[in-house]
CSV table of C-alpha atoms in Angstrom, one decimal:
chain,number,residue,atom,x,y,z
R,1,MET,CA,117.7,106.4,97.0
R,2,THR,CA,114.1,106.1,95.9
R,3,SER,CA,112.8,105.1,92.5
R,4,PRO,CA,110.8,107.5,90.3
R,5,VAL,CA,107.0,107.5,90.9
R,6,THR,CA,104.3,107.9,88.3
R,7,LEU,CA,101.3,109.7,89.7
R,8,TYR,CA,98.3,109.2,87.5
R,9,VAL,CA,95.3,111.5,87.7
R,10,CYS,CA,92.0,111.2,85.9
R,11,LYS,CA,91.4,114.5,84.1
R,12,THR,CA,87.9,113.4,83.1
R,13,CYS,CA,86.6,112.8,86.6
R,14,ARG,CA,83.8,115.1,87.6
R,15,ARG,CA,81.5,115.3,90.6
R,16,PRO,CA,77.8,114.5,89.8
R,17,GLU,CA,76.8,118.2,90.2
R,18,GLU,CA,79.4,119.4,87.8
R,19,PRO,CA,78.6,120.2,84.2
R,20,SER,CA,80.4,118.1,81.5
R,21,GLU,CA,81.7,121.1,79.8
R,22,PRO,CA,84.0,122.8,79.7
R,23,ARG,CA,86.1,119.8,80.3
R,24,GLU,CA,89.1,121.8,81.7
R,25,GLU,CA,86.9,122.9,84.6
R,26,ARG,CA,86.1,119.4,85.7
R,27,SER,CA,87.4,118.4,89.1
R,28,GLY,CA,89.8,115.9,87.5
R,29,ALA,CA,91.2,118.4,85.1
R,30,ARG,CA,91.6,121.0,87.9
R,31,LEU,CA,93.4,118.5,90.2
R,32,ALA,CA,95.7,117.5,87.2
R,33,GLN,CA,96.6,121.1,86.8
R,34,ALA,CA,97.3,121.6,90.5
R,35,LEU,CA,99.4,118.5,90.6
R,36,ALA,CA,101.4,119.5,87.6
R,37,ALA,CA,102.1,122.9,89.1
R,38,ALA,CA,103.0,121.4,92.5
R,39,ALA,CA,105.2,118.7,91.0
R,40,ALA,CA,107.8,121.2,90.1
R,41,GLU,CA,108.8,121.0,93.7
R,42,ALA,CA,108.7,117.2,93.8
R,43,PRO,CA,111.5,115.8,91.8
R,44,GLY,CA,111.1,112.1,91.2
R,45,VAL,CA,107.3,112.3,90.8
R,46,GLN,CA,106.0,112.4,87.2
R,47,VAL,CA,102.4,113.5,87.0
R,48,VAL,CA,100.5,111.8,84.1
R,49,PRO,CA,97.0,112.9,83.4
R,50,VAL,CA,94.8,110.1,82.1
R,51,GLU,CA,91.6,110.1,80.1
R,52,CYS,CA,89.9,107.6,82.4
R,53,LEU,CA,90.8,105.2,85.2
R,54,SER,CA,87.4,103.5,85.1
R,55,VAL,CA,86.5,104.6,88.6
R,56,CYS,CA,83.9,107.1,87.5
R,57,LYS,CA,81.7,106.8,90.7
R,58,ARG,CA,84.5,108.0,93.0
R,59,PRO,CA,85.9,111.2,91.6
R,60,VAL,CA,88.6,112.3,91.6
R,61,THR,CA,90.7,109.2,91.0
R,62,ILE,CA,94.5,109.0,91.2
R,63,GLY,CA,97.1,106.2,91.1
R,64,PHE,CA,100.6,105.6,92.2
R,65,ALA,CA,102.9,103.3,90.2
R,66,ALA,CA,106.6,102.6,89.9
R,67,PRO,CA,108.7,99.7,88.5
R,68,GLY,CA,108.8,96.7,90.8
R,69,LYS,CA,106.2,98.2,93.3
R,70,TRP,CA,102.6,97.5,94.0
R,71,THR,CA,100.3,99.9,92.0
R,72,TYR,CA,97.7,101.7,94.1
R,73,VAL,CA,94.5,103.4,92.9
R,74,TYR,CA,92.7,105.9,95.1
R,75,GLY,CA,89.4,107.7,94.7
R,76,ASP,CA,87.2,110.2,96.5
R,77,PHE,CA,89.5,113.2,96.2
R,78,SER,CA,86.9,116.0,96.5
R,79,GLU,CA,89.4,118.8,97.0
R,80,VAL,CA,91.4,119.7,93.9
R,81,GLY,CA,93.3,122.9,94.8
R,82,PRO,CA,97.0,123.5,95.6
R,83,GLU,CA,96.7,122.2,99.2
R,84,ALA,CA,95.2,119.0,98.0
R,85,ALA,CA,97.9,118.7,95.4
R,86,SER,CA,100.6,119.2,98.1
R,87,ARG,CA,99.1,116.5,100.3
R,88,ILE,CA,98.9,114.0,97.4
R,89,LEU,CA,102.5,114.7,96.4
R,90,ALA,CA,103.6,114.2,100.0
R,91,ALA,CA,101.8,110.8,99.9
R,92,ALA,CA,103.6,110.1,96.6
R,93,GLY,CA,106.8,110.8,98.4
R,94,GLN,CA,105.9,108.2,101.0
R,95,TYR,CA,105.1,105.7,98.3
R,96,ALA,CA,108.5,106.5,96.7
R,97,ALA,CA,110.2,105.8,100.0
R,98,ALA,CA,108.5,102.4,100.5
R,99,PRO,CA,110.6,99.7,98.7
R,100,ASP,CA,107.5,97.7,97.7
R,101,GLY,CA,105.1,100.7,97.5
R,102,LEU,CA,103.3,99.7,100.7
R,103,ILE,CA,103.1,102.8,103.0
R,104,PRO,CA,102.8,101.5,106.6
R,105,TRP,CA,99.2,101.8,107.8
R,106,LYS,CA,100.0,104.1,110.7
R,107,GLU,CA,101.8,106.5,108.4
R,108,ARG,CA,99.2,106.5,105.7
R,109,PRO,CA,97.1,109.6,105.3
R,110,ASP,CA,93.4,109.3,106.0
R,111,ALA,CA,92.6,110.0,102.3
R,112,LEU,CA,94.6,106.9,101.3
R,113,LYS,CA,93.1,104.8,104.1
R,114,LYS,CA,89.5,105.7,103.1
R,115,GLY,CA,90.0,106.2,99.4
R,116,VAL,CA,91.7,102.9,98.3
R,117,VAL,CA,90.0,101.5,95.2
R,118,ALA,CA,92.4,98.7,94.4
R,119,ARG,CA,96.0,97.6,94.5
R,120,ILE,CA,97.9,95.4,92.0
R,121,PRO,CA,101.2,93.6,92.6
R,122,PRO,CA,104.2,94.3,90.5
R,123,LEU,CA,104.5,92.1,87.5
R,124,PRO,CA,106.4,88.9,88.1
R,125,THR,CA,110.0,89.0,86.9
R,126,LEU,CA,110.9,86.9,84.0
R,127,ALA,CA,112.6,84.5,86.3
R,128,GLU,CA,109.5,84.1,88.4
R,129,ALA,CA,107.3,83.8,85.3
R,130,ALA,CA,109.4,80.9,84.1
R,131,GLU,CA,109.0,79.0,87.3
G,1,MET,CA,102.2,86.8,68.6
G,2,THR,CA,100.8,87.8,71.9
G,3,SER,CA,102.6,88.7,75.1
G,4,PRO,CA,102.3,86.7,78.3
G,5,VAL,CA,99.5,87.7,80.6
G,6,THR,CA,99.5,87.7,84.4
G,7,LEU,CA,96.1,86.9,85.8
G,8,TYR,CA,95.9,87.9,89.4
G,9,VAL,CA,93.2,86.4,91.6
G,10,CYS,CA,92.5,87.4,95.2
G,11,LYS,CA,92.5,84.2,97.3
G,12,THR,CA,91.3,86.0,100.4
G,13,CYS,CA,88.1,87.3,98.9
G,14,ARG,CA,85.0,85.9,100.5
G,15,ARG,CA,81.3,86.6,100.2
G,16,PRO,CA,79.6,88.2,103.2
G,17,GLU,CA,77.8,85.0,104.1
G,18,GLU,CA,80.9,82.9,104.0
G,19,PRO,CA,82.8,82.0,107.1
G,20,SER,CA,86.4,83.2,107.4
G,21,GLU,CA,87.7,79.7,108.0
G,22,PRO,CA,88.8,77.5,106.5
G,23,ARG,CA,90.6,80.0,104.3
G,24,GLU,CA,91.0,77.5,101.4
G,25,GLU,CA,87.2,77.3,101.1
G,26,ARG,CA,86.7,81.0,100.6
G,27,SER,CA,85.4,82.0,97.2
G,28,GLY,CA,88.7,83.6,96.3
G,29,ALA,CA,90.7,80.5,97.1
G,30,ARG,CA,88.3,78.3,95.2
G,31,LEU,CA,88.4,80.5,92.1
G,32,ALA,CA,92.2,80.6,92.4
G,33,GLN,CA,92.3,76.8,92.4
G,34,ALA,CA,89.9,76.5,89.5
G,35,LEU,CA,92.0,79.0,87.5
G,36,ALA,CA,95.2,77.2,88.3
G,37,ALA,CA,93.7,74.0,87.1
G,38,ALA,CA,92.2,75.5,83.9
G,39,ALA,CA,95.4,77.4,83.1
G,40,ALA,CA,97.1,74.2,82.1
G,41,GLU,CA,95.1,74.6,78.9
G,42,ALA,CA,96.0,78.3,78.5
G,43,PRO,CA,99.6,78.7,77.6
G,44,GLY,CA,100.7,82.3,78.0
G,45,VAL,CA,98.5,83.0,81.0
G,46,GLN,CA,100.2,82.9,84.4
G,47,VAL,CA,97.8,82.7,87.3
G,48,VAL,CA,99.1,84.5,90.4
G,49,PRO,CA,97.0,84.2,93.6
G,50,VAL,CA,97.3,87.4,95.7
G,51,GLU,CA,96.6,87.9,99.4
G,52,CYS,CA,94.5,91.0,98.8
G,53,LEU,CA,93.7,93.4,95.9
G,54,SER,CA,92.0,95.8,98.3
G,55,VAL,CA,88.6,95.4,96.7
G,56,CYS,CA,87.1,93.5,99.6
G,57,LYS,CA,83.5,94.7,98.9
G,58,ARG,CA,83.3,93.2,95.4
G,59,PRO,CA,84.3,89.5,95.8
G,60,VAL,CA,85.9,87.8,94.0
G,61,THR,CA,88.4,90.2,92.5
G,62,ILE,CA,90.8,89.5,89.6
G,63,GLY,CA,93.3,91.5,87.5
G,64,PHE,CA,94.9,91.3,84.1
G,65,ALA,CA,98.4,92.7,83.5
G,66,ALA,CA,101.1,92.4,81.0
G,67,PRO,CA,104.2,94.5,80.1
G,68,GLY,CA,103.3,97.6,78.1
G,69,LYS,CA,99.6,97.1,78.5
G,70,TRP,CA,96.9,98.7,80.6
G,71,THR,CA,96.2,96.8,83.8
G,72,TYR,CA,92.6,96.0,84.5
G,73,VAL,CA,91.0,95.1,87.8
G,74,TYR,CA,87.6,93.4,87.9
G,75,GLY,CA,85.3,92.4,90.7
G,76,ASP,CA,82.0,90.7,91.4
G,77,PHE,CA,82.9,87.2,90.3
G,78,SER,CA,80.3,85.2,92.3
G,79,GLU,CA,80.9,82.0,90.4
G,80,VAL,CA,84.1,80.2,91.2
G,81,GLY,CA,83.9,76.8,89.5
G,82,PRO,CA,85.5,75.3,86.4
G,83,GLU,CA,83.1,77.0,84.0
G,84,ALA,CA,83.8,80.4,85.5
G,85,ALA,CA,87.5,79.8,85.3
G,86,SER,CA,87.2,78.9,81.7
G,87,ARG,CA,85.3,82.1,80.9
G,88,ILE,CA,87.9,84.2,82.8
G,89,LEU,CA,90.7,82.5,80.9
G,90,ALA,CA,89.0,83.1,77.6
G,91,ALA,CA,88.8,86.8,78.6
G,92,ALA,CA,92.5,86.7,79.5
G,93,GLY,CA,93.1,85.4,76.0
G,94,GLN,CA,91.2,88.4,74.6
G,95,TYR,CA,93.4,90.7,76.7
G,96,ALA,CA,96.5,88.9,75.5
G,97,ALA,CA,95.4,89.5,71.9
G,98,ALA,CA,94.8,93.3,72.4
G,99,PRO,CA,98.1,95.2,71.8
G,100,ASP,CA,97.3,97.7,74.5
G,101,GLY,CA,95.2,95.5,76.7
G,102,LEU,CA,91.9,97.2,75.7
G,103,ILE,CA,89.4,94.6,74.7
G,104,PRO,CA,86.9,96.2,72.2
G,105,TRP,CA,83.7,97.0,74.0
G,106,LYS,CA,81.5,94.9,71.8
G,107,GLU,CA,83.7,91.9,72.3
G,108,ARG,CA,84.0,92.3,76.0
G,109,PRO,CA,82.1,89.7,78.1
G,110,ASP,CA,79.3,91.1,80.3
G,111,ALA,CA,81.3,90.2,83.5
G,112,LEU,CA,84.1,92.5,82.4
G,113,LYS,CA,81.7,95.3,81.4
G,114,LYS,CA,79.8,95.3,84.7
G,115,GLY,CA,82.7,94.2,86.9
G,116,VAL,CA,85.4,96.8,86.1
G,117,VAL,CA,86.9,98.2,89.3
G,118,ALA,CA,89.8,100.3,87.8
G,119,ARG,CA,92.3,100.4,85.0
G,120,ILE,CA,95.8,101.7,85.1
G,121,PRO,CA,98.0,102.8,82.1
G,122,PRO,CA,101.2,101.0,81.4
G,123,LEU,CA,104.2,102.7,83.0
G,124,PRO,CA,105.8,105.4,80.9
G,125,THR,CA,108.9,104.2,79.1
G,126,LEU,CA,112.2,105.8,80.2
G,127,ALA,CA,112.2,107.9,77.1
G,128,GLU,CA,108.7,109.3,77.9
G,129,ALA,CA,109.6,109.8,81.6
G,130,ALA,CA,112.6,111.9,80.5
G,131,GLU,CA,110.4,114.3,78.4
């Protein structure tokens, strides 16, 4: 039993050489579309496009989050087609399977090893917060 | 009425010129100590030292989080004494006062403007997740 995973993807991200308009052709928007299409095959992963994850220098940026787990932010996704989407969803599956969200280093895809931007612990529980 | 804020601080962060040992003298550990001391004056802010926020190239790294709000990660805190801690706690207070966690740009301290590493939306509610 794994918990549902939220997969954030910045739909505003664009590579430096890309024009700003049309916005739906930016790398981020294209990856968001590819992920949404591929997610039909990935129950338990909810793809949530986001206006900005504030990592504009490392397009495209994504994030994994789930209740009680570490949140991870990754950047540098230069490929935005169906194959890239499948690889990202497979990684989201690894995240879903990890009780604390920490995918063991040896099992981590290279894109996650090289692309990590930040990680944030799960919020303390009320009991911990009261300590 | 503001919600409680969790203030993460990486206690492992060190500047390139700093020795690895003793670990309690690293910039991150020193900032964590300063924040813990100053937090006695900041009810509603819980300081949580963390082993690593995976932003090793931008020491020291901190994060703001609260239920239902955007999570923010900031780096480049080179000052780690009592005054720096006071400024960070004041910013945490601004975060606490912002319903969604977004401090208006004009009110944002320079350290937050320049130091932003990433931001992550609040997790979708169960109702949203079921849509």
